[in-house]
Coordinates of C-alpha atoms and ligand atoms in Angstrom, one line a residue:
X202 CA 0.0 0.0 0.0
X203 CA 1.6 3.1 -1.2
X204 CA 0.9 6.4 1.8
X205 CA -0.9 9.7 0.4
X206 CA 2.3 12.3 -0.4
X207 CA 2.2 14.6 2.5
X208 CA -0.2 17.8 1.7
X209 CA 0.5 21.3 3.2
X210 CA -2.2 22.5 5.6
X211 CA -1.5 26.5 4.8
X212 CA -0.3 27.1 1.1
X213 CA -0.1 31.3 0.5
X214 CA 0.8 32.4 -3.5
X215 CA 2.4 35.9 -3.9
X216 CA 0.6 36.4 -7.2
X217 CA 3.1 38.3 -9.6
X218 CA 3.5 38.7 -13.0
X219 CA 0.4 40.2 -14.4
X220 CA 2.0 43.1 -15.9
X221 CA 4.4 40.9 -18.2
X222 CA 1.7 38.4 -18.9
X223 CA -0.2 42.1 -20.4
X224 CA 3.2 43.3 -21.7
X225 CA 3.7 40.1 -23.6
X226 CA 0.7 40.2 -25.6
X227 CA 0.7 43.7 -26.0
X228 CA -2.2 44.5 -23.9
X229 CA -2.6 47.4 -21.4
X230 CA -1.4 46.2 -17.7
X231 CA -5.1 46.5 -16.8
X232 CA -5.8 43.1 -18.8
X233 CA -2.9 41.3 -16.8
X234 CA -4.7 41.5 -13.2
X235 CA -8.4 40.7 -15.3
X236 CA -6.6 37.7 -16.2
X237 CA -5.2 36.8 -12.8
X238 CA -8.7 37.5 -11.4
X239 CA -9.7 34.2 -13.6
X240 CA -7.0 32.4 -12.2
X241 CA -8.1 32.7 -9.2
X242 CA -11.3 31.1 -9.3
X243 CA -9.6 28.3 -10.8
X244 CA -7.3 28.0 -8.0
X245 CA -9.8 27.8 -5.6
X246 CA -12.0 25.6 -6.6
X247 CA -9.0 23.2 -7.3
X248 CA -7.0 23.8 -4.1
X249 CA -10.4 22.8 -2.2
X250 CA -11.0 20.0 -4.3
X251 CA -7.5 18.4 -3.1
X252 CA -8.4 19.1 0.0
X253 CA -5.8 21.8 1.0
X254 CA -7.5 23.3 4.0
X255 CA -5.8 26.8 4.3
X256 CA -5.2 29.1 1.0
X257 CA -4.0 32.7 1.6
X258 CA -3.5 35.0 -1.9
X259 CA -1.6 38.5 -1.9
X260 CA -3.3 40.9 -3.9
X261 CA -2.3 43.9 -2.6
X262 CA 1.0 45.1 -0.7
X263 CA 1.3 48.0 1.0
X264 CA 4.3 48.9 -1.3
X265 CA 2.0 48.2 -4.2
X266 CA 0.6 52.3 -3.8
X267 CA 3.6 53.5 -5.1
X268 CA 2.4 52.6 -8.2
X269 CA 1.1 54.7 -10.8
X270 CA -2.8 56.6 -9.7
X271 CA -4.6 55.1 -12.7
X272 CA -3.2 51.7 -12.7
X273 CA -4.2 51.8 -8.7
X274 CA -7.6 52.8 -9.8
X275 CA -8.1 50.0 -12.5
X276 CA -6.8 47.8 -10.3
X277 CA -9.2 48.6 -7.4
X278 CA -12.1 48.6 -9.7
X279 CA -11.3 45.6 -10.5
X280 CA -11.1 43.8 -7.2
X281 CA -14.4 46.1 -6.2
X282 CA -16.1 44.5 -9.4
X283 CA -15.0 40.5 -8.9
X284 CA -15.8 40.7 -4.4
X285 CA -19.3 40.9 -4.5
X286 CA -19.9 38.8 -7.5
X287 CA -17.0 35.9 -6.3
X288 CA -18.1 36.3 -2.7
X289 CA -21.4 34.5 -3.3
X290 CA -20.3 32.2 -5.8
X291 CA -17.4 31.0 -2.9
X292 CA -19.9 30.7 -0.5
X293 CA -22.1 28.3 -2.2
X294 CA -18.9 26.6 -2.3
X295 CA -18.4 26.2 1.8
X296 CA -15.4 28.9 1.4
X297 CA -14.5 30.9 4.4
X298 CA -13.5 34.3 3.6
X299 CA -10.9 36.7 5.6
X300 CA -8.9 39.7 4.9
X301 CA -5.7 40.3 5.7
X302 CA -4.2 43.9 6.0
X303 CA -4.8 47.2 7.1
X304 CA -8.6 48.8 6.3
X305 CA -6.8 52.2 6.8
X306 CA -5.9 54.0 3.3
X307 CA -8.9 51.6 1.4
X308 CA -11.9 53.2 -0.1
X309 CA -15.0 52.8 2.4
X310 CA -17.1 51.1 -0.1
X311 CA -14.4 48.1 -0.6
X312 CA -14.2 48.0 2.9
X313 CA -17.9 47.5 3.2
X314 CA -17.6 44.9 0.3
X315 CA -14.8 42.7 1.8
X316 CA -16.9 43.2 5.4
X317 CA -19.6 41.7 4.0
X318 CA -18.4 38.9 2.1
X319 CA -16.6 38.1 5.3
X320 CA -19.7 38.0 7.6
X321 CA -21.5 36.2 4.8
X322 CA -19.1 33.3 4.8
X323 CA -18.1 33.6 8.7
X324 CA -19.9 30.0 9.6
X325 CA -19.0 28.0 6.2
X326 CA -16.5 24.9 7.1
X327 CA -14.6 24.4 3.6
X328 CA -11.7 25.9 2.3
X329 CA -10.0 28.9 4.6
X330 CA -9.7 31.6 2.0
X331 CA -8.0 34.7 3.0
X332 CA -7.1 37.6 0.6
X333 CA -3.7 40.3 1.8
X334 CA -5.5 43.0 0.6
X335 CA -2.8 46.3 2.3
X336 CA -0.9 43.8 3.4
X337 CA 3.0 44.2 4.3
X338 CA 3.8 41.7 7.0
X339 CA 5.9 44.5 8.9
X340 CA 3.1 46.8 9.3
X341 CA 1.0 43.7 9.9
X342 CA 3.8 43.4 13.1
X343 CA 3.8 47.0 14.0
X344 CA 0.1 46.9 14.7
X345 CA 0.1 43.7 16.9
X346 CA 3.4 45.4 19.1
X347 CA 1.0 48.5 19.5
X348 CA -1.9 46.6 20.1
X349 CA -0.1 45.0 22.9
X350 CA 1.9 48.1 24.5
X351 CA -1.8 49.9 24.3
X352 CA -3.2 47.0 26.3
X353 CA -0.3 47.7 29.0
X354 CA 0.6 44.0 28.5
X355 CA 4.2 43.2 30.7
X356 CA 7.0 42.5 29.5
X357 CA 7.2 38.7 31.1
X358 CA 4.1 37.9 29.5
X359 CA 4.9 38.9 25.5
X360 CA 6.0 35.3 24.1
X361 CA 5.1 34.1 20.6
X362 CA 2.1 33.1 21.0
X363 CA 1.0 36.4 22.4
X364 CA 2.2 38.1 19.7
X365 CA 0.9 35.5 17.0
X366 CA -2.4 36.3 18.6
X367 CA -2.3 39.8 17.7
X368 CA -2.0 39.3 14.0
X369 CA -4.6 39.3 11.0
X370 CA -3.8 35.1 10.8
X371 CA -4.5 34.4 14.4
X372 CA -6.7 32.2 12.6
X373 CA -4.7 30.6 10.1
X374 CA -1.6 27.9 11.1
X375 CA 2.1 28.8 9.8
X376 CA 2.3 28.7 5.9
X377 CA 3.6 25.2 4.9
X378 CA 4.3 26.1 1.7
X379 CA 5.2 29.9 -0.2
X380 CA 4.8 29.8 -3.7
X381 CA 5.6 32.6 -6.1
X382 CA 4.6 33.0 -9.5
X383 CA 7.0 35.1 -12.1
X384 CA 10.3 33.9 -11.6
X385 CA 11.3 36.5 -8.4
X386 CA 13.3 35.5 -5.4
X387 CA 11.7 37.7 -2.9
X388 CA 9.5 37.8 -0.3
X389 CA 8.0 41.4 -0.8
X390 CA 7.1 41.8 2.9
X391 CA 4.1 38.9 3.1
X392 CA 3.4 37.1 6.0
X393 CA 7.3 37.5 7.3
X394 CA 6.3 35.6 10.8
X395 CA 3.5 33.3 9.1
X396 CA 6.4 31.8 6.7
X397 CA 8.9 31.6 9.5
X398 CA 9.6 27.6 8.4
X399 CA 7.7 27.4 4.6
X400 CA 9.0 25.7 2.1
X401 CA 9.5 28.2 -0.9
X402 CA 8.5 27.1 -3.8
X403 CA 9.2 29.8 -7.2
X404 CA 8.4 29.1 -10.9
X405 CA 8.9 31.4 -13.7
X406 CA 5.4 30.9 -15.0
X407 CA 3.2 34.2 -14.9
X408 CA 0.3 34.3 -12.7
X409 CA -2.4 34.3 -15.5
X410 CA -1.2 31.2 -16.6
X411 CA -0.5 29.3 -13.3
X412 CA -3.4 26.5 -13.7
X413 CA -4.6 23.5 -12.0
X414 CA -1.3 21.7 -13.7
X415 CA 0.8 24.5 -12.7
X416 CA -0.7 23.9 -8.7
X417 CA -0.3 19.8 -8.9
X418 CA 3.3 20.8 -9.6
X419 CA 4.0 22.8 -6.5
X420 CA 1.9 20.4 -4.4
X421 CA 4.2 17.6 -6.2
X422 CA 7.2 19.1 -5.1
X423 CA 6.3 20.0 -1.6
X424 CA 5.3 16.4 -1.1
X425 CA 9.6 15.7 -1.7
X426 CA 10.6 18.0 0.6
X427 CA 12.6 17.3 4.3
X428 CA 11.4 19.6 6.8
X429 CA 13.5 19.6 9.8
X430 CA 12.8 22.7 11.9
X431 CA 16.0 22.9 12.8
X432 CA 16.1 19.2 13.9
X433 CA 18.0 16.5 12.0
Ligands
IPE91 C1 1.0 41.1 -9.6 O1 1.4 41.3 -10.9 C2 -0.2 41.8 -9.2 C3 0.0 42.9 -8.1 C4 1.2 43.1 -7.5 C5 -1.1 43.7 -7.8 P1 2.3 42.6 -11.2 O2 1.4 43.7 -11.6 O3 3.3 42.8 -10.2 O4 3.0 42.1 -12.5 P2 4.5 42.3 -13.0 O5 5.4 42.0 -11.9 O6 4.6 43.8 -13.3 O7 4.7 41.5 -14.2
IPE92 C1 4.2 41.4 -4.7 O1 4.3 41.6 -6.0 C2 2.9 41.9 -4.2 C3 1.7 41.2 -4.7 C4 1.7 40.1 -5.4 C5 0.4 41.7 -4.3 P1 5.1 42.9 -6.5 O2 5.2 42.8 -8.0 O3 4.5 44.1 -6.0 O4 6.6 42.7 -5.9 P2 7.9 43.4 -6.1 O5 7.7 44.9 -6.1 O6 8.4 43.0 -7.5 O7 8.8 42.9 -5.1
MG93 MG1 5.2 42.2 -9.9

C-alpha cells in the first residue's frame, strides 16, 4: 500500500506577474490583473477540491501604492467589481473568507464589500480563504506590538504566542508552503512571521497562466521536501 504524499495545511501564493503576462501580448497592464482574477477562481476551486485546508493569496501590498494613480484605480475597480460577484459564488462553495491587511488607506465602499463577504461566509466549514489586501507583513507586526503596549501588556508575559495572537492570521496555522509566481526571489514583505519555516516554492510561470497543472506541480514538489525545523 503506497501512503498519500504529505499535503500542506497553509499554502499562501504571492501572485506576480500580471504586468508581463499584459506586456507580452501587448495588452494594457489592466488586462494582466483581469486575467489573474480568472486564475483565481480556478485556483480555488482546485486547491479545495484536493483538500488543501488553508489558502492565503496577496493581492495587494502595501508597497504596491507607489504605483502609478490610474493603474491603482483600475486595479481597485477591478477587485471592487469581482468581491461581491465571487463572494457568493465561494460561499455556495463552503469557502471561508478573511482579509488580511490594514482597512486604513482603502476606499469605504471596498471596505464594506470585503466586510460583507466576510460575515457572509463567517460559519462556512470548507476551504480557509483569506485575501492580503494592504498587506506588508511589517506593518502587519507593528500593529500587533501596538496593540499589545496599548493593552499595557508586561514584558514577562509577550511570548510568541502572544504576539501571534495579535496578528490578522490568528486564525490561520504557519504557511507550509510559499509559492511565487513570475520567476522573483523575494519575499515582498508577506506574512514574514507566518512563513517563519515554509517551504518556498518559485516558478517562472506568470500568474495568469499558473493553472490546475501549474498547482499539482508545487503540491508535487512539496510532497519531496525534508522539513526539519532545525532538527535533523
Ligand atoms: C502582480 O502582478 C499583481 C500585483 C502586484 C497587484 P504585477 O502587476 O506585479 O506584474 P509584473 O510583476 O509587473 O509582471
Ligand atoms: C508582490 O508583487 C505583491 C503582490 C503580489 C500583491 P510585486 O510585483 O509588488 O513585488 P515586487 O515589487 O516586485 O517585489
Ligand atoms: Mg510584480
Amino acid at each position: 500500500m503506497t501512503e498519500a504524499p504529505p499535503l500542506p495545511r497553509h499554502v499562501a501564493f504571492i501572485m506576480d506577474g500580471n504586468g508581463r503576462w499584459a506586456l507580452a501580448r501587448g495588452l494594457p497592464r489592466l488586462e494582466g490583473h483581469r486575467a489573474g482574477m480568472e486564475t483565481i477562481r480556478g485556483l480555488a476551486r482546485h486547491l479545495g477540491k484536493r483538500g488543501i485546508p488553508y489558502v492565503t493569496l496577496y493581492a495587494f501590498s502595501t508597497e504596491n501604492w507607489r504605483r502609478p494613480a490610474d493603474e491603482i484605480r483600475g486595479l481597485f475597480r477591478l477587485m471592487a467589481q469581482s468581491i461581491k460577484k465571487e463572494a457568493r459564488a465561494l460561499h455556495e462553495n463552503n469557502v471561508r473568507i478573511r482579509h488580511l491587511g490594514r482597512t486604513e488607506g482603502l476606499d469605504a465602499k471596498i471596505v464594506n464589500d470585503i466586510a460583507e463577504a466576510v460575515e457572509l461566509t463567517s460559519v462556512n466549514t470548507g476551504l480557509n480563504l483569506s485575501i492580503a489586501l494592504n498587506y506588508g507583513g511589517r506593518q502587519e507586526l507593528t500593529d500587533a506590538l501596538r496593540r499589545l503596549v496599548a493593552a499595557g501588556v508586561k514584558t514577562e508575559d509577550v511570548n510568541e504566542a502572544l504576539i501571534n495572537a495579535h496578528l490578522d492570521t490568528s486564525e490561520l496555522p504557519d504557511v507550509d508552503l510559499l509559492v511565487r509566481t513570475a520567476g522573483e526571489m523575494r519575499i515582498s514583505n508577506f506574512l514574514l512571521w507566518q512563513s517563519a519555516y515554509a517551504e518556498y516554492y518559485a516558478t517562472p510561470v506568470l500568474w495568469p497562466d499558473f493553472d490546475s497543472t501549474e498547482v499539482d506541480r508545487a503540491l508535487a514538489d512539496f510532497a519531496h521536501r525534508k522539513r526539519r525545523f532545525g532538527g535533523l
